[in-house]
Coordinates of C-alpha atoms and ligand atoms in Angstrom, one line a residue:
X1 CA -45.3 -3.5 -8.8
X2 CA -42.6 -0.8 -8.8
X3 CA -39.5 -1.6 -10.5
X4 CA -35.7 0.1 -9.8
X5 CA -33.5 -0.4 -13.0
X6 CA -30.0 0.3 -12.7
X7 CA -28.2 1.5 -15.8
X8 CA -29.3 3.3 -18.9
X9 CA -27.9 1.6 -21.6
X10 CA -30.1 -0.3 -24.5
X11 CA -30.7 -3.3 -21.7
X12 CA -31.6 -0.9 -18.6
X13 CA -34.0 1.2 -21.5
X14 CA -35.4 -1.8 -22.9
X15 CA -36.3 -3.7 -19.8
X16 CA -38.0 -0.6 -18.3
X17 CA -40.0 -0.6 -21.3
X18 CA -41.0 -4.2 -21.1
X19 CA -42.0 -3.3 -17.4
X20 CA -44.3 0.0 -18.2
X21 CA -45.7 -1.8 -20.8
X22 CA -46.7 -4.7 -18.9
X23 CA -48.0 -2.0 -16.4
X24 CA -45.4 -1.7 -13.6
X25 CA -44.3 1.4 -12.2
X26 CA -40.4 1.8 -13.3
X27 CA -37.6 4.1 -12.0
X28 CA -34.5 4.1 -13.6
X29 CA -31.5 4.9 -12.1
X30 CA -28.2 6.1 -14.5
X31 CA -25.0 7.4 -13.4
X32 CA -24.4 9.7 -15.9
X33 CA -27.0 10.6 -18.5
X34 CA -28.8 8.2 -20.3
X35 CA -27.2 5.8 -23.6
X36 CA -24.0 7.0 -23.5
X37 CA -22.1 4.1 -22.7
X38 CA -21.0 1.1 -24.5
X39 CA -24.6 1.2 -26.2
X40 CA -23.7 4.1 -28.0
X41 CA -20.6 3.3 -28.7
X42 CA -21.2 0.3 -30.9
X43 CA -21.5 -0.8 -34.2
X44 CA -25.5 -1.2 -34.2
X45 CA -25.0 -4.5 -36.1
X46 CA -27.9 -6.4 -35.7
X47 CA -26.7 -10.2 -36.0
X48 CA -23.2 -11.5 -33.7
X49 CA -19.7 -11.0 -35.7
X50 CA -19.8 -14.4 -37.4
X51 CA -22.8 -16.1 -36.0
X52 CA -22.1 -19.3 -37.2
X53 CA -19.2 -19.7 -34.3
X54 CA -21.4 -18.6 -31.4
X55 CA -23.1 -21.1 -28.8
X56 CA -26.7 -22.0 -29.2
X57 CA -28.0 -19.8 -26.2
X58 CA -26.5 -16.8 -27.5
X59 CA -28.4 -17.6 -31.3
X60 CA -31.4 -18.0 -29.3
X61 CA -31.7 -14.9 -28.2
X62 CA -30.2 -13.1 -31.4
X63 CA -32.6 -15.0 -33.9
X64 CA -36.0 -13.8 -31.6
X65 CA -34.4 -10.5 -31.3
X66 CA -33.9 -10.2 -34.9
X67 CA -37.4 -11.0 -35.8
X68 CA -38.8 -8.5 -33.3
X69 CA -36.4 -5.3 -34.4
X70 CA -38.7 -4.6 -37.1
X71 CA -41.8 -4.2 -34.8
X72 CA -39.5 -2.5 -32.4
X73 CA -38.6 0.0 -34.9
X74 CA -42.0 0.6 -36.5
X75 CA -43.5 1.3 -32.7
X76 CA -40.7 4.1 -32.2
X77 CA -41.2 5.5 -35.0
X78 CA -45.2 5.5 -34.4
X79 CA -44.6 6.6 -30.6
X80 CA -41.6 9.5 -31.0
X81 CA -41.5 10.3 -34.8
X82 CA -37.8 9.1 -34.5
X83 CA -36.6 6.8 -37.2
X84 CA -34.4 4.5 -36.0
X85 CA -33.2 3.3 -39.5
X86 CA -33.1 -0.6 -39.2
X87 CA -31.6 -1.0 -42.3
X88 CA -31.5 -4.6 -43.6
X89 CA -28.3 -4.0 -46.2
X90 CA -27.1 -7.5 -45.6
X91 CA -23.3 -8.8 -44.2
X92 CA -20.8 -10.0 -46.5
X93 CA -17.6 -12.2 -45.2
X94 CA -14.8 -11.7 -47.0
X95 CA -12.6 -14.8 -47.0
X96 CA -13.6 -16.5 -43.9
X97 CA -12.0 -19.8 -43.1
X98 CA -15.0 -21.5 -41.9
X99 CA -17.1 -21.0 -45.2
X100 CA -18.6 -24.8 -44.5
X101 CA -19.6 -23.9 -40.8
X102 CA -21.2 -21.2 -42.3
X103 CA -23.3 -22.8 -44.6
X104 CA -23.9 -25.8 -42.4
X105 CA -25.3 -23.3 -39.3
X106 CA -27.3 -21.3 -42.0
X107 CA -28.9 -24.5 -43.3
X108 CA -29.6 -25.6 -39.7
X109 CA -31.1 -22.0 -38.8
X110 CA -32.7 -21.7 -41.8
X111 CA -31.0 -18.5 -42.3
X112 CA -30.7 -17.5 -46.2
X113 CA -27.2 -17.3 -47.2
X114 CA -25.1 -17.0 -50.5
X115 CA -21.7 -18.7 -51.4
X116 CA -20.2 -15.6 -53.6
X117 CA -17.8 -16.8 -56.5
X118 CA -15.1 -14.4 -56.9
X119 CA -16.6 -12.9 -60.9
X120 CA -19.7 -12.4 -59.1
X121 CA -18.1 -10.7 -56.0
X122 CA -16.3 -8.0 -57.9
X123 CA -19.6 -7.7 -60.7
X124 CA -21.9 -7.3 -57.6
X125 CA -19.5 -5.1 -55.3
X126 CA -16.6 -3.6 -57.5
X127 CA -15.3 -1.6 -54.6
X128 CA -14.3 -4.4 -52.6
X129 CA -10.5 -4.8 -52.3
X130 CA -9.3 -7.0 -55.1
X131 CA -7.5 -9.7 -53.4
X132 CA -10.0 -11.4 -51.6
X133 CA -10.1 -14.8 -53.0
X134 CA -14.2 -16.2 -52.0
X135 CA -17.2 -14.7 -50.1
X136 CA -20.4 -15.4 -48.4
X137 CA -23.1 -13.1 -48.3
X138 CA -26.1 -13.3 -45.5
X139 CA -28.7 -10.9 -46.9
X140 CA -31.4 -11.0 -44.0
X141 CA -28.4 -9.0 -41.6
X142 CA -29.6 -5.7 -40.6
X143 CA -28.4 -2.8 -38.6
X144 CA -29.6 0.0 -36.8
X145 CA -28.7 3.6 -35.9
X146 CA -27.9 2.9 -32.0
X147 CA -27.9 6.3 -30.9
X148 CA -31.2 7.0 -32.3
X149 CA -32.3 3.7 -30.7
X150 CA -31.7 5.0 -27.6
X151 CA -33.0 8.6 -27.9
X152 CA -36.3 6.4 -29.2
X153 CA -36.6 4.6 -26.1
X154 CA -35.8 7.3 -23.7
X155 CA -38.4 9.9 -25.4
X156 CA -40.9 6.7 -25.5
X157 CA -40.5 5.8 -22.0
X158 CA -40.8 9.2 -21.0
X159 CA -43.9 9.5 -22.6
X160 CA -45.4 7.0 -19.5
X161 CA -46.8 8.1 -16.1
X162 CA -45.9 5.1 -14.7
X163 CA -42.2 5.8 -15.7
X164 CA -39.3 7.7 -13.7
X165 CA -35.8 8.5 -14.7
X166 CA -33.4 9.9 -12.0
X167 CA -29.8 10.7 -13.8
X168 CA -26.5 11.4 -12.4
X169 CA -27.4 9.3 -10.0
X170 CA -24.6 6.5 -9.3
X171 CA -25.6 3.4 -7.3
X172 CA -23.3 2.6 -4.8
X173 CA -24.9 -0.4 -3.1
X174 CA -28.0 -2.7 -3.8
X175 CA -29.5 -5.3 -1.6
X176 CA -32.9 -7.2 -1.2
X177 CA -34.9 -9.2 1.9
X178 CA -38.2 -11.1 1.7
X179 CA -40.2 -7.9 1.9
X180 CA -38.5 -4.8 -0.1
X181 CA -35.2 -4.4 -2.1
X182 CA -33.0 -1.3 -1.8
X183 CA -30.5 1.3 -3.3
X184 CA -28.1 3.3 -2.0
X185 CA -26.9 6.5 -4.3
X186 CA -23.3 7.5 -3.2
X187 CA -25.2 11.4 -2.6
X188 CA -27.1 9.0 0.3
X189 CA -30.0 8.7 -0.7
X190 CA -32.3 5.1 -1.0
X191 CA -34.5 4.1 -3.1
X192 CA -36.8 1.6 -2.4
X193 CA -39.1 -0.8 -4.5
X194 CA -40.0 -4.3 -5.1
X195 CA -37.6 -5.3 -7.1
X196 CA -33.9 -4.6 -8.5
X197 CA -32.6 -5.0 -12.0
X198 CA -29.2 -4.3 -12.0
X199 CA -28.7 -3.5 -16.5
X200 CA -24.9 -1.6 -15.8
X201 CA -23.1 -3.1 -18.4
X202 CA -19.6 -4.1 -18.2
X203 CA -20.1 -2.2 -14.3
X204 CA -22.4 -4.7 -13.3
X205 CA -20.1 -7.4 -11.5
X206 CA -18.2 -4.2 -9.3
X207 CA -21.6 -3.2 -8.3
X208 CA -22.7 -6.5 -7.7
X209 CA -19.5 -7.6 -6.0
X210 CA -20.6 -7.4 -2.2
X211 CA -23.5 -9.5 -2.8
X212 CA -22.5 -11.9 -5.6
X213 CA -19.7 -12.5 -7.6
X214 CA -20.4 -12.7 -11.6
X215 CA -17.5 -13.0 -14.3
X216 CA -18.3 -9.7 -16.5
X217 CA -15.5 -7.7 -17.3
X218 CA -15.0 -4.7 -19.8
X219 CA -13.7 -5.1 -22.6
X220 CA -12.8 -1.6 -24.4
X221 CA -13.7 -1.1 -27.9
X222 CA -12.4 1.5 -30.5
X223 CA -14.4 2.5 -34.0
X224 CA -13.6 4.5 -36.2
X225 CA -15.9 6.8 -38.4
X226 CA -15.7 7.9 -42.2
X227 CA -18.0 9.7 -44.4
X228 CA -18.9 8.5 -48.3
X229 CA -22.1 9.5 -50.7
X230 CA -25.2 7.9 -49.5
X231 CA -25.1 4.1 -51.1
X232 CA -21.6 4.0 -51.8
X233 CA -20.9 1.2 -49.3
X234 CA -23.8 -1.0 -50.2
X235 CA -23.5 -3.4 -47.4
X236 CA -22.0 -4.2 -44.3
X237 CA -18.3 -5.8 -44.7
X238 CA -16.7 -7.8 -42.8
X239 CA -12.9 -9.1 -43.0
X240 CA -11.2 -10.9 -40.5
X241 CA -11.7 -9.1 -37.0
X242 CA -13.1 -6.4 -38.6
X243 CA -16.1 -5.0 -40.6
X244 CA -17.2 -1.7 -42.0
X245 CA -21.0 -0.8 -41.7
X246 CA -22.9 1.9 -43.9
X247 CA -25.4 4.2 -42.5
X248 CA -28.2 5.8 -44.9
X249 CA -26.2 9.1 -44.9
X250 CA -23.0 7.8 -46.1
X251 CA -22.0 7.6 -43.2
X252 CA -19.5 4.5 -42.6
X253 CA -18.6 3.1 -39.2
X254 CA -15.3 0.7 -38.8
X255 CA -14.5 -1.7 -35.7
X256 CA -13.4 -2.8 -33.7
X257 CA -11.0 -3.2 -31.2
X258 CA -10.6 -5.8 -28.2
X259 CA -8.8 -5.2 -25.4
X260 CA -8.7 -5.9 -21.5
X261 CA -7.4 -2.8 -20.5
X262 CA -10.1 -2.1 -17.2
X263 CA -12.6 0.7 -17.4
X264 CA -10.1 3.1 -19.7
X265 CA -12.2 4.5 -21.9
X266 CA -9.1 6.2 -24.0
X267 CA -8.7 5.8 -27.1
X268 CA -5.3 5.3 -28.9
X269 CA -3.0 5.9 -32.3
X270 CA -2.3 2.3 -32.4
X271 CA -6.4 1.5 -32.7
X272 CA -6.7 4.3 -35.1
X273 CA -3.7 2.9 -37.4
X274 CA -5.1 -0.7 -36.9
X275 CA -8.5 0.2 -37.7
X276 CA -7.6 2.4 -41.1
X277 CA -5.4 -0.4 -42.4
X278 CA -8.6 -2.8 -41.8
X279 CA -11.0 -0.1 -43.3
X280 CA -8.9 -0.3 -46.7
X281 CA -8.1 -4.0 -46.8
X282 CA -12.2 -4.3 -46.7
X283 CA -13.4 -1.1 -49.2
X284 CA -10.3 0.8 -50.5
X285 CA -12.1 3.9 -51.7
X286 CA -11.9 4.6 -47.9
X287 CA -8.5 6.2 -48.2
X288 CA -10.1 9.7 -50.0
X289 CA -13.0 9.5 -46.9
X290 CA -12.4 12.2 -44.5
X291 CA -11.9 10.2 -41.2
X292 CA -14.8 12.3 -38.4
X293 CA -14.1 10.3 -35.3
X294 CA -12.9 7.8 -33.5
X295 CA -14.4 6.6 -29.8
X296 CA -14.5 3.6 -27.5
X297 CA -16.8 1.6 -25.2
X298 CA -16.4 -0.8 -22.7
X299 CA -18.2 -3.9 -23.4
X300 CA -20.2 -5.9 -20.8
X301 CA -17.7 -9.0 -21.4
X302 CA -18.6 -11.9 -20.1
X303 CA -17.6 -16.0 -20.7
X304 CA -18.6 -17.1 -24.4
X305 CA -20.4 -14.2 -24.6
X306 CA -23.9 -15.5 -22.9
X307 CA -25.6 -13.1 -20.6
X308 CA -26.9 -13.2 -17.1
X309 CA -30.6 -13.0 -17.2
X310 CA -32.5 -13.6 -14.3
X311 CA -32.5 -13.4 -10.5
X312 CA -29.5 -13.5 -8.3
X313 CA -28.4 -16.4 -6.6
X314 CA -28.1 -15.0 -3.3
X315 CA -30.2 -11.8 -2.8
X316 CA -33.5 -11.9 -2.9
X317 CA -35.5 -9.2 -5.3
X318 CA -32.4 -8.5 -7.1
X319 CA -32.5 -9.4 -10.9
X320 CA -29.7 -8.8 -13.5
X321 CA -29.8 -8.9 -17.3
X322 CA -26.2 -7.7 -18.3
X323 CA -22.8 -9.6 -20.3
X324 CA -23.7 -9.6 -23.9
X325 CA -20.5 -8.7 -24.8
X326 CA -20.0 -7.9 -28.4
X327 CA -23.9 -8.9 -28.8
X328 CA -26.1 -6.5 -26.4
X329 CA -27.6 -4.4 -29.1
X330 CA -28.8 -7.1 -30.9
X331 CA -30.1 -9.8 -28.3
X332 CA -31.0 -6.8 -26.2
X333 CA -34.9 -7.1 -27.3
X334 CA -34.9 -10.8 -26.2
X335 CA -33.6 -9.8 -22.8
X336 CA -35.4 -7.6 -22.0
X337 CA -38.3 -9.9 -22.8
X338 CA -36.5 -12.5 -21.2
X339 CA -35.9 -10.8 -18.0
X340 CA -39.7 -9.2 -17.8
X341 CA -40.9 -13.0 -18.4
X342 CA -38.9 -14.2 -15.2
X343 CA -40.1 -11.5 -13.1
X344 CA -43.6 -11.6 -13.9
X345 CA -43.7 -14.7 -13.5
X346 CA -44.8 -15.1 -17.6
X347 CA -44.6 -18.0 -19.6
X348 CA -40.1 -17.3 -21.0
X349 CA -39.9 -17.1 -24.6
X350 CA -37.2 -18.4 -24.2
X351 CA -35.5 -21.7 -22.2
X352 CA -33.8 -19.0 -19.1
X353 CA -31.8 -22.1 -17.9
X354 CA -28.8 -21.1 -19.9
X355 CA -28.3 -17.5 -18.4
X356 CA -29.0 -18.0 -14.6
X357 CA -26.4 -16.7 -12.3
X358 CA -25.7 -20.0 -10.5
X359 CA -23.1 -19.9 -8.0
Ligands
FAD1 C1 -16.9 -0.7 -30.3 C2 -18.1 -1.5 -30.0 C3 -18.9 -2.1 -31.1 C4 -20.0 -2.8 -30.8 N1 -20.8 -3.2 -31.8 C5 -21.9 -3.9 -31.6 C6 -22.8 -4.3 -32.6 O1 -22.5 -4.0 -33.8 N2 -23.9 -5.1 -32.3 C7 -24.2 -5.4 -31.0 O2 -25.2 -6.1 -30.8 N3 -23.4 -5.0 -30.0 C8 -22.3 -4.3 -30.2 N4 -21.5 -3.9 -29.2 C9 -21.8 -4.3 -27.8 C10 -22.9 -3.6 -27.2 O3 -22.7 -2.2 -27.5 C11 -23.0 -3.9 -25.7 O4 -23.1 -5.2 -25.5 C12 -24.3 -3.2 -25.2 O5 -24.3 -1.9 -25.5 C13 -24.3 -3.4 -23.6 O6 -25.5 -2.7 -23.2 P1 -25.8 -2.4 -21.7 O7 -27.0 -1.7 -21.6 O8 -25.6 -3.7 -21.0 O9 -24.5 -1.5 -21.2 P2 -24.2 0.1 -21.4 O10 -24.7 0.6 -22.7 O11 -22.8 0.2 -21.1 O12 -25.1 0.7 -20.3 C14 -24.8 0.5 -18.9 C15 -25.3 1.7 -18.1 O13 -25.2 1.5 -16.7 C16 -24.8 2.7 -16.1 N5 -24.2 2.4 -14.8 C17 -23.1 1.7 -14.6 N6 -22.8 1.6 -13.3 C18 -23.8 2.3 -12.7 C19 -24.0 2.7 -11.3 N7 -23.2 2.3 -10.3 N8 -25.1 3.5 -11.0 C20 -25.9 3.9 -12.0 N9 -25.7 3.6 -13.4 C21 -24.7 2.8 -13.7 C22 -23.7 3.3 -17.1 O14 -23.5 4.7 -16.9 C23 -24.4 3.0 -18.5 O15 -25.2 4.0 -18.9 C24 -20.4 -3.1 -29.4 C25 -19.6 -2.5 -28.4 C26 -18.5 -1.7 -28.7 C27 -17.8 -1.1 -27.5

């Protein structure tokens, strides 16, 4: 079967690798070059903000993504010599209103999870700021170096035969019959194949707008990046809307903004004041880190953050695996699986009911 996927983010990259490696010919489409949207742009944590508060369909997908990152990672790393550095540092939640949620969903998930009394918080993390008042600590939480993610997947899929990549190449209009789907570039040309995925991120419902009408909308985010030793930041951090994450290097990321402001990509002084005052309330010794950058991406947002995974309502041969929101790096392996399962017509991992595109 040949495959067109549209969009090279970590769900176009990822569901072209489900599809080679189930032995389909792939050709991916991006507008730009490939992972440098909103999957590059994020955070790399590896579990939703808060899971606890999230609807079951979206902890489906993030608890059998979570157990296959490590696989993920160790295959990269085997196929490309790139280490994508899953590092499982754990999340602490600094004063969090909703400890007994927490700790009820963790039970019921089986997730391991540690009610921090405030002697122990500052013995165990003495850089924390010194008015938060109690703590939980999920230790299993992991994240991963995005970027390096995606270079991984693009240098593995590359790798493949079976596997094209056609960049600066922006999709202007997709549509399918009984016997072949097709895309039209806005340079005119068409590509034809068996099937569509359409994996563009928070671009998906304009693409998809002549055909079918989905509710996924970008929603801009802005980080901030600071630089510490190696290991000073032991863990990821998070306070109220926002969290700090450490990277091997000392590298120390701090997000995030949310904000329905279209497809501008700008970022602003107000998100950089916002986002500086956050990064001290969580891990004062911030304030002497030299600040490196600050960026923005448009997430894929979408209602309750639960994705569309599956085929189209009304086109035939058109798939789309696209809205995680805030959550697309992390339940991006279990879409991709998801989405390969459906159009294979393989047993689902997972129940798809929950992420059809009804309507
Ligand atoms: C600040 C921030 C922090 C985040 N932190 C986290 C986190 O810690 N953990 C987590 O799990 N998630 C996080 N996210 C969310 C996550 O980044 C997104 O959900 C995820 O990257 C979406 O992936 P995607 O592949 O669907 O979209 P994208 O990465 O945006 O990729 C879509 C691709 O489609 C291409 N495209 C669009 N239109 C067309 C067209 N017409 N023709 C051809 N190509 C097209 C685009 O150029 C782009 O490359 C964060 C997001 C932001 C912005």
């Amino acid at each position: 079967m040949r495959v067109l996927v549209v969009g090279g983010g970590i769900n176009g990259l990822l569901t072209a690798r489900e599809l080679v490696l189930a032995g389909h010919e792939v050709v991916l489409v991006e507008r730009g070059e490939v992972g440098q949207e909103s999957s590059w742009a994020g955070g790399g944590i590896i579990s939703p903000l808060y899971p606890w508060r999230y609807a079951p369909p979206v902890t489906a997908l993030a608890r059998w993504a979570q157990s296959a990152y490590p696989a993920l990672s160790q295959a990269l790393l085997a196929e490309t010599g790139i280490d994508v550095e899953l590092n499982t540092c754990g999340m602490l939640f600094l004063d969090a209103h909703d400890e007994r949620d927490a700790l009820a969903w963790a039970q019921q998930q089986s997730v391991p999870v540690e009610r921090i009394a405030p002697a122990d918080l500052y013995q165990r993390w003495p850089g924390v700021a010194a008015d938060v008042k109690h703590a939980l600590f999920m230790p299993h939480v992991a994240n991963v170096r995005n970027p390096r993610l995606l270079k991984a997947l693009n240098v593995a899929l590359q790798q493949h035969t079976r596997y094209q990549v056609i960049t600066q190449a922006d999709v202007s209009h997709i549509e399918g019959d009984t016997s072949q789907a097709r895309v039209k570039l806005a340079d005119g040309r068409v590509l034809e194949a068996d099937q569509v995925v359409v994996c563009a991120g928070a671009w998906s419902a304009l693409l998809l707008a002549p055909i079918q009408s989905l509710p996924i909308a970008p929603v801009r985010g802005q980080m901030q990046l600071y630089k510490l030793s190696p290991g000073q930041l032991p863990c990821m951090i998070q306070r109220g809307a926002h969290y700090v994450i450490p990277r091997l290097d000392g590298h120390v990321l701090c997000g995030s903004t949310l904000e329905h402001v279209g497809f501008d990509k700008s970022t602003t002084e107000h998100a950089a004041q916002t986002l500086r005052q956050a990064a001290l309330s969580i891990w004062p010794a911030l304030a002497q880190a030299p600040l490196i950058q600050q960026w923005s991406g448009l997430r894929p947002g979408s209602a309750n953050g639960i994705p569309f995974i599956g085929a189209l309502s009304k086109q035939p041969r058109v798939w789309i695996n696209a809205g995680q929101f805030r959550n697309g790096l992390v339940l991006a392996p279990a879409s991709a699986r998801l989405l390969a399962d459906q159009l294979l017509g393989r047993t689902p991992v997972i129940d798809p009911a929950p992420y059809q595109s009804l309507g």
